[in-house]
PDB file of C-alpha atoms in Angstrom:
ATOM      1  CA  ASN B1403     139.240 239.886  -3.425  1.00 62.00           C
ATOM      2  CA  ALA B1404     138.755 241.252   0.099  1.00 72.00           C
ATOM      3  CA  GLY B1405     134.962 241.036   0.568  1.00 93.00           C
ATOM      4  CA  VAL B1406     134.257 241.994   4.183  1.00 96.00           C
ATOM      5  CA  THR B1407     137.222 243.012   6.323  1.00 96.00           C
ATOM      6  CA  GLN B1408     137.081 243.437  10.081  1.00 97.00           C
ATOM      7  CA  THR B1409     139.647 245.313  12.136  1.00 96.00           C
ATOM      8  CA  PRO B1410     141.078 244.353  14.591  1.00 96.00           C
ATOM      9  CA  LYS B1411     141.020 240.561  14.711  1.00 96.00           C
ATOM     10  CA  PHE B1412     141.769 240.337  18.444  1.00 96.00           C
ATOM     11  CA  ARG B1413     141.573 242.807  21.291  1.00 96.00           C
ATOM     12  CA  VAL B1414     141.737 242.740  25.064  1.00 96.00           C
ATOM     13  CA  LEU B1415     140.176 245.613  26.976  1.00 95.00           C
ATOM     14  CA  LYS B1416     139.768 246.538  30.586  1.00 96.00           C
ATOM     15  CA  THR B1417     136.328 247.188  32.016  1.00 97.00           C
ATOM     16  CA  GLY B1418     135.286 250.747  31.310  1.00 96.00           C
ATOM     17  CA  GLN B1419     137.535 251.287  28.311  1.00 96.00           C
ATOM     18  CA  SER B1420     136.100 252.242  24.960  1.00 95.00           C
ATOM     19  CA  MET B1421     136.887 251.012  21.498  1.00 94.00           C
ATOM     20  CA  THR B1422     135.625 250.921  17.943  1.00 97.00           C
ATOM     21  CA  LEU B1423     135.439 247.924  15.662  1.00 97.00           C
ATOM     22  CA  LEU B1424     135.699 248.663  11.974  1.00 97.00           C
ATOM     23  CA  CYS B1425     133.971 246.772   9.196  1.00 97.00           C
ATOM     24  CA  ALA B1426     134.743 247.520   5.562  1.00 97.00           C
ATOM     25  CA  GLN B1427     133.206 245.933   2.474  1.00 97.00           C
ATOM     26  CA  ASP B1428     134.207 246.391  -1.130  1.00 96.00           C
ATOM     27  CA  MET B1429     131.140 244.846  -2.787  1.00 95.00           C
ATOM     28  CA  ASN B1430     129.051 248.041  -2.896  1.00 95.00           C
ATOM     29  CA  HIS B1431     126.450 246.421  -0.639  1.00 94.00           C
ATOM     30  CA  GLU B1432     123.676 248.534   0.817  1.00 94.00           C
ATOM     31  CA  TYR B1433     122.995 246.449   3.914  1.00 94.00           C
ATOM     32  CA  MET B1434     125.456 245.870   6.733  1.00 95.00           C
ATOM     33  CA  TYR B1435     125.107 244.068  10.033  1.00 96.00           C
ATOM     34  CA  TRP B1436     126.904 243.539  13.327  1.00 97.00           C
ATOM     35  CA  TYR B1437     126.425 240.272  15.232  1.00 97.00           C
ATOM     36  CA  ARG B1438     127.864 238.793  18.352  1.00 97.00           C
ATOM     37  CA  GLN B1439     128.474 235.075  18.805  1.00 97.00           C
ATOM     38  CA  ASP B1440     128.517 233.523  22.238  1.00 94.00           C
ATOM     39  CA  PRO B1441     128.806 229.819  23.083  1.00 89.00           C
ATOM     40  CA  GLY B1442     125.460 228.074  22.740  1.00 85.00           C
ATOM     41  CA  MET B1443     123.692 231.272  21.655  1.00 87.00           C
ATOM     42  CA  GLY B1444     124.198 231.327  17.911  1.00 90.00           C
ATOM     43  CA  LEU B1445     124.580 234.712  16.259  1.00 94.00           C
ATOM     44  CA  ARG B1446     122.579 237.604  17.646  1.00 95.00           C
ATOM     45  CA  LEU B1447     122.052 240.828  15.774  1.00 94.00           C
ATOM     46  CA  ILE B1448     123.351 243.953  17.526  1.00 96.00           C
ATOM     47  CA  HIS B1449     122.699 246.728  15.005  1.00 96.00           C
ATOM     48  CA  TYR B1450     122.254 246.961  11.291  1.00 94.00           C
ATOM     49  CA  SER B1451     122.127 249.492   8.476  1.00 94.00           C
ATOM     50  CA  VAL B1452     120.032 249.531   5.326  1.00 92.00           C
ATOM     51  CA  GLY B1453     122.124 252.183   3.618  1.00 93.00           C
ATOM     52  CA  GLU B1454     124.607 254.997   4.072  1.00 94.00           C
ATOM     53  CA  GLY B1455     123.614 257.266   6.937  1.00 94.00           C
ATOM     54  CA  THR B1456     121.076 254.806   8.422  1.00 94.00           C
ATOM     55  CA  THR B1457     121.246 252.576  11.478  1.00 96.00           C
ATOM     56  CA  ALA B1458     118.742 250.452  13.359  1.00 94.00           C
ATOM     57  CA  LYS B1459     118.677 248.350  16.507  1.00 94.00           C
ATOM     58  CA  GLY B1460     118.800 244.602  16.420  1.00 92.00           C
ATOM     59  CA  GLU B1461     118.147 242.024  19.101  1.00 91.00           C
ATOM     60  CA  VAL B1462     120.883 242.998  21.597  1.00 95.00           C
ATOM     61  CA  PRO B1463     121.755 246.696  21.054  1.00 96.00           C
ATOM     62  CA  ASP B1464     122.366 247.815  24.643  1.00 96.00           C
ATOM     63  CA  GLY B1465     125.899 248.988  25.337  1.00 95.00           C
ATOM     64  CA  TYR B1466     126.762 249.458  21.663  1.00 97.00           C
ATOM     65  CA  ASN B1467     126.562 252.275  19.163  1.00 96.00           C
ATOM     66  CA  VAL B1468     127.082 252.236  15.413  1.00 97.00           C
ATOM     67  CA  SER B1469     127.671 254.620  12.564  1.00 97.00           C
ATOM     68  CA  ARG B1470     127.501 254.312   8.787  1.00 97.00           C
ATOM     69  CA  LEU B1471     128.967 257.551   7.462  1.00 95.00           C
ATOM     70  CA  LYS B1472     130.265 255.886   4.304  1.00 95.00           C
ATOM     71  CA  LYS B1473     128.546 253.147   2.367  1.00 96.00           C
ATOM     72  CA  GLN B1474     131.524 250.829   2.586  1.00 97.00           C
ATOM     73  CA  ASN B1475     132.144 251.179   6.334  1.00 97.00           C
ATOM     74  CA  PHE B1476     130.122 250.198   9.383  1.00 98.00           C
ATOM     75  CA  LEU B1477     131.588 251.002  12.788  1.00 98.00           C
ATOM     76  CA  LEU B1478     130.637 249.366  16.069  1.00 98.00           C
ATOM     77  CA  GLY B1479     131.479 251.234  19.238  1.00 97.00           C
ATOM     78  CA  LEU B1480     131.670 250.189  22.858  1.00 96.00           C
ATOM     79  CA  GLU B1481     131.594 253.311  25.009  1.00 90.00           C
ATOM     80  CA  SER B1482     132.275 251.637  28.349  1.00 95.00           C
ATOM     81  CA  ALA B1483     133.217 247.992  27.922  1.00 95.00           C
ATOM     82  CA  ALA B1484     131.805 245.403  30.323  1.00 96.00           C
ATOM     83  CA  PRO B1485     132.831 241.757  30.845  1.00 96.00           C
ATOM     84  CA  SER B1486     129.435 240.708  29.441  1.00 96.00           C
ATOM     85  CA  GLN B1487     130.556 242.082  26.098  1.00 97.00           C
ATOM     86  CA  THR B1488     133.303 239.504  25.822  1.00 97.00           C
ATOM     87  CA  SER B1489     132.402 237.774  22.591  1.00 97.00           C
ATOM     88  CA  VAL B1490     133.263 237.156  18.974  1.00 97.00           C
ATOM     89  CA  TYR B1491     131.885 239.906  16.772  1.00 98.00           C
ATOM     90  CA  PHE B1492     130.988 239.374  13.147  1.00 97.00           C
ATOM     91  CA  CYS B1493     130.208 241.934  10.511  1.00 97.00           C
ATOM     92  CA  ALA B1494     128.194 241.021   7.431  1.00 95.00           C
ATOM     93  CA  SER B1495     126.892 242.693   4.318  1.00 95.00           C
ATOM     94  CA  SER B1496     124.318 241.910   1.666  1.00 93.00           C
ATOM     95  CA  SER B1497     123.208 243.504  -1.561  1.00 90.00           C
ATOM     96  CA  GLN B1498     119.441 243.680  -1.136  1.00 83.00           C
ATOM     97  CA  GLY B1499     118.478 242.959   2.430  1.00 78.00           C
ATOM     98  CA  ALA B1500     118.400 239.919   4.658  1.00 72.00           C
ATOM     99  CA  TYR B1501     116.778 237.749   2.014  1.00 79.00           C
ATOM    100  CA  GLN B1502     120.010 237.799   0.062  1.00 86.00           C
ATOM    101  CA  PRO B1503     122.911 235.717   1.394  1.00 88.00           C
ATOM    102  CA  GLN B1504     125.069 237.658   3.770  1.00 91.00           C
ATOM    103  CA  HIS B1505     128.819 237.842   3.340  1.00 93.00           C
ATOM    104  CA  PHE B1506     130.656 237.665   6.636  1.00 95.00           C
ATOM    105  CA  GLY B1507     133.973 238.969   7.838  1.00 96.00           C
ATOM    106  CA  ASP B1508     136.369 236.721   9.709  1.00 95.00           C
ATOM    107  CA  GLY B1509     135.318 237.995  13.106  1.00 96.00           C
ATOM    108  CA  THR B1510     136.858 239.983  15.961  1.00 97.00           C
ATOM    109  CA  ARG B1511     137.580 238.189  19.210  1.00 96.00           C
ATOM    110  CA  LEU B1512     137.111 240.691  22.030  1.00 97.00           C
ATOM    111  CA  SER B1513     137.888 240.014  25.671  1.00 97.00           C
ATOM    112  CA  ILE B1514     136.904 242.395  28.445  1.00 97.00           C
ATOM    113  CA  LEU B1515     138.760 241.931  31.722  1.00 95.00           C
TER     114      LEU B1515
ATOM    115  CA  ALA I 796     108.487 237.627  15.528  1.00 82.00           C
ATOM    116  CA  GLN I 797     110.668 234.993  13.933  1.00 89.00           C
ATOM    117  CA  LYS I 798     112.251 232.041  15.631  1.00 94.00           C
ATOM    118  CA  VAL I 799     114.594 229.256  14.543  1.00 96.00           C
ATOM    119  CA  THR I 800     115.053 226.131  16.615  1.00 97.00           C
ATOM    120  CA  GLN I 801     117.923 223.731  16.178  1.00 97.00           C
ATOM    121  CA  ALA I 802     117.141 221.191  18.857  1.00 97.00           C
ATOM    122  CA  GLN I 803     120.288 219.141  18.292  1.00 97.00           C
ATOM    123  CA  THR I 804     123.286 220.831  19.884  1.00 96.00           C
ATOM    124  CA  GLU I 805     126.030 218.318  19.160  1.00 97.00           C
ATOM    125  CA  ILE I 806     126.208 215.356  16.792  1.00 97.00           C
ATOM    126  CA  SER I 807     129.080 212.935  16.439  1.00 97.00           C
ATOM    127  CA  VAL I 808     129.323 210.442  13.579  1.00 97.00           C
ATOM    128  CA  VAL I 809     131.920 208.210  12.034  1.00 97.00           C
ATOM    129  CA  GLU I 810     133.175 209.054   8.583  1.00 97.00           C
ATOM    130  CA  LYS I 811     130.953 207.815   5.740  1.00 97.00           C
ATOM    131  CA  GLU I 812     127.826 207.851   7.874  1.00 97.00           C
ATOM    132  CA  ASP I 813     124.856 209.915   6.734  1.00 97.00           C
ATOM    133  CA  VAL I 814     123.726 212.644   9.109  1.00 98.00           C
ATOM    134  CA  THR I 815     120.684 214.932   9.197  1.00 98.00           C
ATOM    135  CA  LEU I 816     120.668 218.308  10.891  1.00 98.00           C
ATOM    136  CA  ASP I 817     117.220 219.489  11.916  1.00 98.00           C
ATOM    137  CA  CYS I 818     115.839 223.006  11.667  1.00 98.00           C
ATOM    138  CA  VAL I 819     112.373 224.169  12.687  1.00 98.00           C
ATOM    139  CA  TYR I 820     111.250 227.736  12.125  1.00 97.00           C
ATOM    140  CA  GLU I 821     108.394 229.990  13.186  1.00 96.00           C
ATOM    141  CA  THR I 822     107.020 232.996  11.362  1.00 94.00           C
ATOM    142  CA  ARG I 823     103.633 234.518  10.587  1.00 92.00           C
ATOM    143  CA  ASP I 824     104.840 235.921   7.295  1.00 90.00           C
ATOM    144  CA  THR I 825     103.927 234.111   4.110  1.00 90.00           C
ATOM    145  CA  THR I 826     107.059 235.257   2.280  1.00 90.00           C
ATOM    146  CA  TYR I 827     110.284 234.272   3.927  1.00 93.00           C
ATOM    147  CA  TYR I 828     113.718 232.864   3.213  1.00 94.00           C
ATOM    148  CA  LEU I 829     115.632 230.072   4.880  1.00 95.00           C
ATOM    149  CA  PHE I 830     119.383 229.671   4.946  1.00 95.00           C
ATOM    150  CA  TRP I 831     122.063 227.292   6.090  1.00 97.00           C
ATOM    151  CA  TYR I 832     125.549 228.510   6.998  1.00 96.00           C
ATOM    152  CA  LYS I 833     128.629 226.507   7.919  1.00 97.00           C
ATOM    153  CA  GLN I 834     131.245 227.620  10.430  1.00 96.00           C
ATOM    154  CA  PRO I 835     134.342 225.419  10.254  1.00 96.00           C
ATOM    155  CA  PRO I 836     136.902 225.345  13.095  1.00 94.00           C
ATOM    156  CA  SER I 837     138.748 228.231  11.436  1.00 93.00           C
ATOM    157  CA  GLY I 838     135.791 230.426  12.413  1.00 92.00           C
ATOM    158  CA  GLU I 839     134.527 232.001   9.224  1.00 93.00           C
ATOM    159  CA  LEU I 840     130.880 231.741   8.200  1.00 94.00           C
ATOM    160  CA  VAL I 841     130.165 230.153   4.844  1.00 94.00           C
ATOM    161  CA  PHE I 842     126.852 230.425   3.046  1.00 94.00           C
ATOM    162  CA  LEU I 843     125.496 227.041   1.887  1.00 95.00           C
ATOM    163  CA  ILE I 844     121.960 227.503   0.602  1.00 93.00           C
ATOM    164  CA  ARG I 845     118.954 229.808   0.447  1.00 93.00           C
ATOM    165  CA  ARG I 846     115.366 228.715  -0.014  1.00 92.00           C
ATOM    166  CA  ASN I 847     112.281 230.923  -0.416  1.00 91.00           C
ATOM    167  CA  SER I 848     108.895 230.051   1.029  1.00 91.00           C
ATOM    168  CA  PHE I 849     107.328 229.433  -2.363  1.00 90.00           C
ATOM    169  CA  ASP I 850     109.806 226.812  -3.470  1.00 87.00           C
ATOM    170  CA  GLU I 851     109.389 223.517  -1.638  1.00 84.00           C
ATOM    171  CA  GLN I 852     111.512 221.519  -4.009  1.00 84.00           C
ATOM    172  CA  ASN I 853     114.262 219.607  -2.316  1.00 86.00           C
ATOM    173  CA  GLU I 854     117.763 220.499  -3.371  1.00 87.00           C
ATOM    174  CA  ILE I 855     120.840 218.373  -3.794  1.00 88.00           C
ATOM    175  CA  SER I 856     124.382 219.622  -4.172  1.00 90.00           C
ATOM    176  CA  GLY I 857     126.921 216.831  -4.210  1.00 94.00           C
ATOM    177  CA  ARG I 858     126.798 215.122  -0.825  1.00 95.00           C
ATOM    178  CA  TYR I 859     124.524 217.825   0.594  1.00 96.00           C
ATOM    179  CA  SER I 860     120.738 217.818   0.368  1.00 95.00           C
ATOM    180  CA  TRP I 861     118.026 219.945   1.880  1.00 95.00           C
ATOM    181  CA  ASN I 862     114.430 218.994   2.666  1.00 95.00           C
ATOM    182  CA  PHE I 863     112.027 221.928   2.989  1.00 95.00           C
ATOM    183  CA  GLN I 864     108.553 221.103   4.335  1.00 94.00           C
ATOM    184  CA  LYS I 865     106.168 223.975   4.995  1.00 93.00           C
ATOM    185  CA  SER I 866     103.630 221.630   6.588  1.00 93.00           C
ATOM    186  CA  THR I 867     106.010 220.964   9.461  1.00 95.00           C
ATOM    187  CA  SER I 868     107.910 224.288   9.246  1.00 96.00           C
ATOM    188  CA  SER I 869     111.153 222.424   8.804  1.00 96.00           C
ATOM    189  CA  PHE I 870     114.230 222.871   6.656  1.00 96.00           C
ATOM    190  CA  ASN I 871     116.481 219.913   7.331  1.00 97.00           C
ATOM    191  CA  PHE I 872     119.994 219.391   6.021  1.00 97.00           C
ATOM    192  CA  THR I 873     121.434 215.981   5.217  1.00 97.00           C
ATOM    193  CA  ILE I 874     125.066 215.168   4.586  1.00 97.00           C
ATOM    194  CA  THR I 875     125.567 211.859   2.807  1.00 97.00           C
ATOM    195  CA  ALA I 876     128.751 209.873   3.340  1.00 97.00           C
ATOM    196  CA  SER I 877     130.130 212.402   5.817  1.00 97.00           C
ATOM    197  CA  GLN I 878     133.792 213.365   5.771  1.00 97.00           C
ATOM    198  CA  VAL I 879     136.107 214.765   8.411  1.00 97.00           C
ATOM    199  CA  VAL I 880     136.078 218.105   6.561  1.00 96.00           C
ATOM    200  CA  ASP I 881     132.354 218.360   7.300  1.00 97.00           C
ATOM    201  CA  SER I 882     133.160 218.895  10.970  1.00 98.00           C
ATOM    202  CA  ALA I 883     131.810 222.343  11.764  1.00 97.00           C
ATOM    203  CA  VAL I 884     129.030 224.290  13.413  1.00 97.00           C
ATOM    204  CA  TYR I 885     125.988 224.536  11.170  1.00 98.00           C
ATOM    205  CA  PHE I 886     123.483 227.346  11.501  1.00 97.00           C
ATOM    206  CA  CYS I 887     119.979 227.542  10.133  1.00 97.00           C
ATOM    207  CA  ALA I 888     118.587 231.054   9.668  1.00 96.00           C
ATOM    208  CA  LEU I 889     115.357 232.778   8.666  1.00 95.00           C
ATOM    209  CA  SER I 890     114.534 236.150   7.171  1.00 93.00           C
ATOM    210  CA  VAL I 891     111.244 237.740   6.186  1.00 88.00           C
ATOM    211  CA  VAL I 892     110.689 240.290   3.477  1.00 79.00           C
ATOM    212  CA  ALA I 893     108.980 242.627   5.939  1.00 76.00           C
ATOM    213  CA  ASN I 894     112.260 243.467   7.641  1.00 78.00           C
ATOM    214  CA  SER I 895     115.945 243.336   6.888  1.00 77.00           C
ATOM    215  CA  LYS I 896     117.009 241.027   9.673  1.00 84.00           C
ATOM    216  CA  LEU I 897     118.274 237.469   9.736  1.00 90.00           C
ATOM    217  CA  THR I 898     117.362 235.273  12.710  1.00 93.00           C
ATOM    218  CA  PHE I 899     119.789 232.457  13.474  1.00 94.00           C
ATOM    219  CA  GLY I 900     119.301 229.217  15.328  1.00 96.00           C
ATOM    220  CA  LYS I 901     121.799 228.365  18.040  1.00 96.00           C
ATOM    221  CA  GLY I 902     123.761 226.054  15.792  1.00 96.00           C
ATOM    222  CA  ILE I 903     124.615 222.359  15.683  1.00 97.00           C
ATOM    223  CA  THR I 904     128.178 221.197  16.258  1.00 97.00           C
ATOM    224  CA  LEU I 905     128.928 218.285  13.959  1.00 98.00           C
ATOM    225  CA  SER I 906     131.983 216.149  14.615  1.00 98.00           C
ATOM    226  CA  VAL I 907     132.966 213.578  12.012  1.00 97.00           C
ATOM    227  CA  ARG I 908     135.471 211.048  13.320  1.00 96.00           C
ATOM    228  CA  PRO I 909     137.844 209.169  11.018  1.00 94.00           C
TER     229      PRO I 909
END
């Protein structure tokens, strides 16, 4: 009964380091999303995918890249981490687009020093 | 472009009080969907309700009720007889059929004191 699983749950990076956040869903959903949550800002969409092999930019895409090589996985990459990317990152998936309820992972707390 | 405004940032009530969380949205699309999500202190996001733009009927689920009014572009959420377990951040969100994105408000932090 996993749903949406995010790896890792916590990470501390130094400025300039790179890393990849992994999101995996076992519900056969077509749509997947990456958000960041900052205090007082709500959730802001970084990138999203409407199916395997597709990606698109959201509201705050700068400094991030994504890939969707397999339907069940959606990877979020930080090529050169910056302190401004300190945030809680959430992955979500839905079956038929944003008008269906999204299922969220538990989040990844990322700190950039 | 879509926009969701949750003007209240923090609300504090005493247990058993009723509380209403406000949500105002903006969109030029005629077909859209509105959502409420709950984020308890443990951090996960929990889906509460979805409403489409053609269904203005109010909805009640136990102590929760939602009032959708297209005339004022509002989708307000009322908790009746609040409980400590209702303490959470509540997000209102909007999506339109024309794209695949969900736009969130900034959230309302509700604290229910014993």
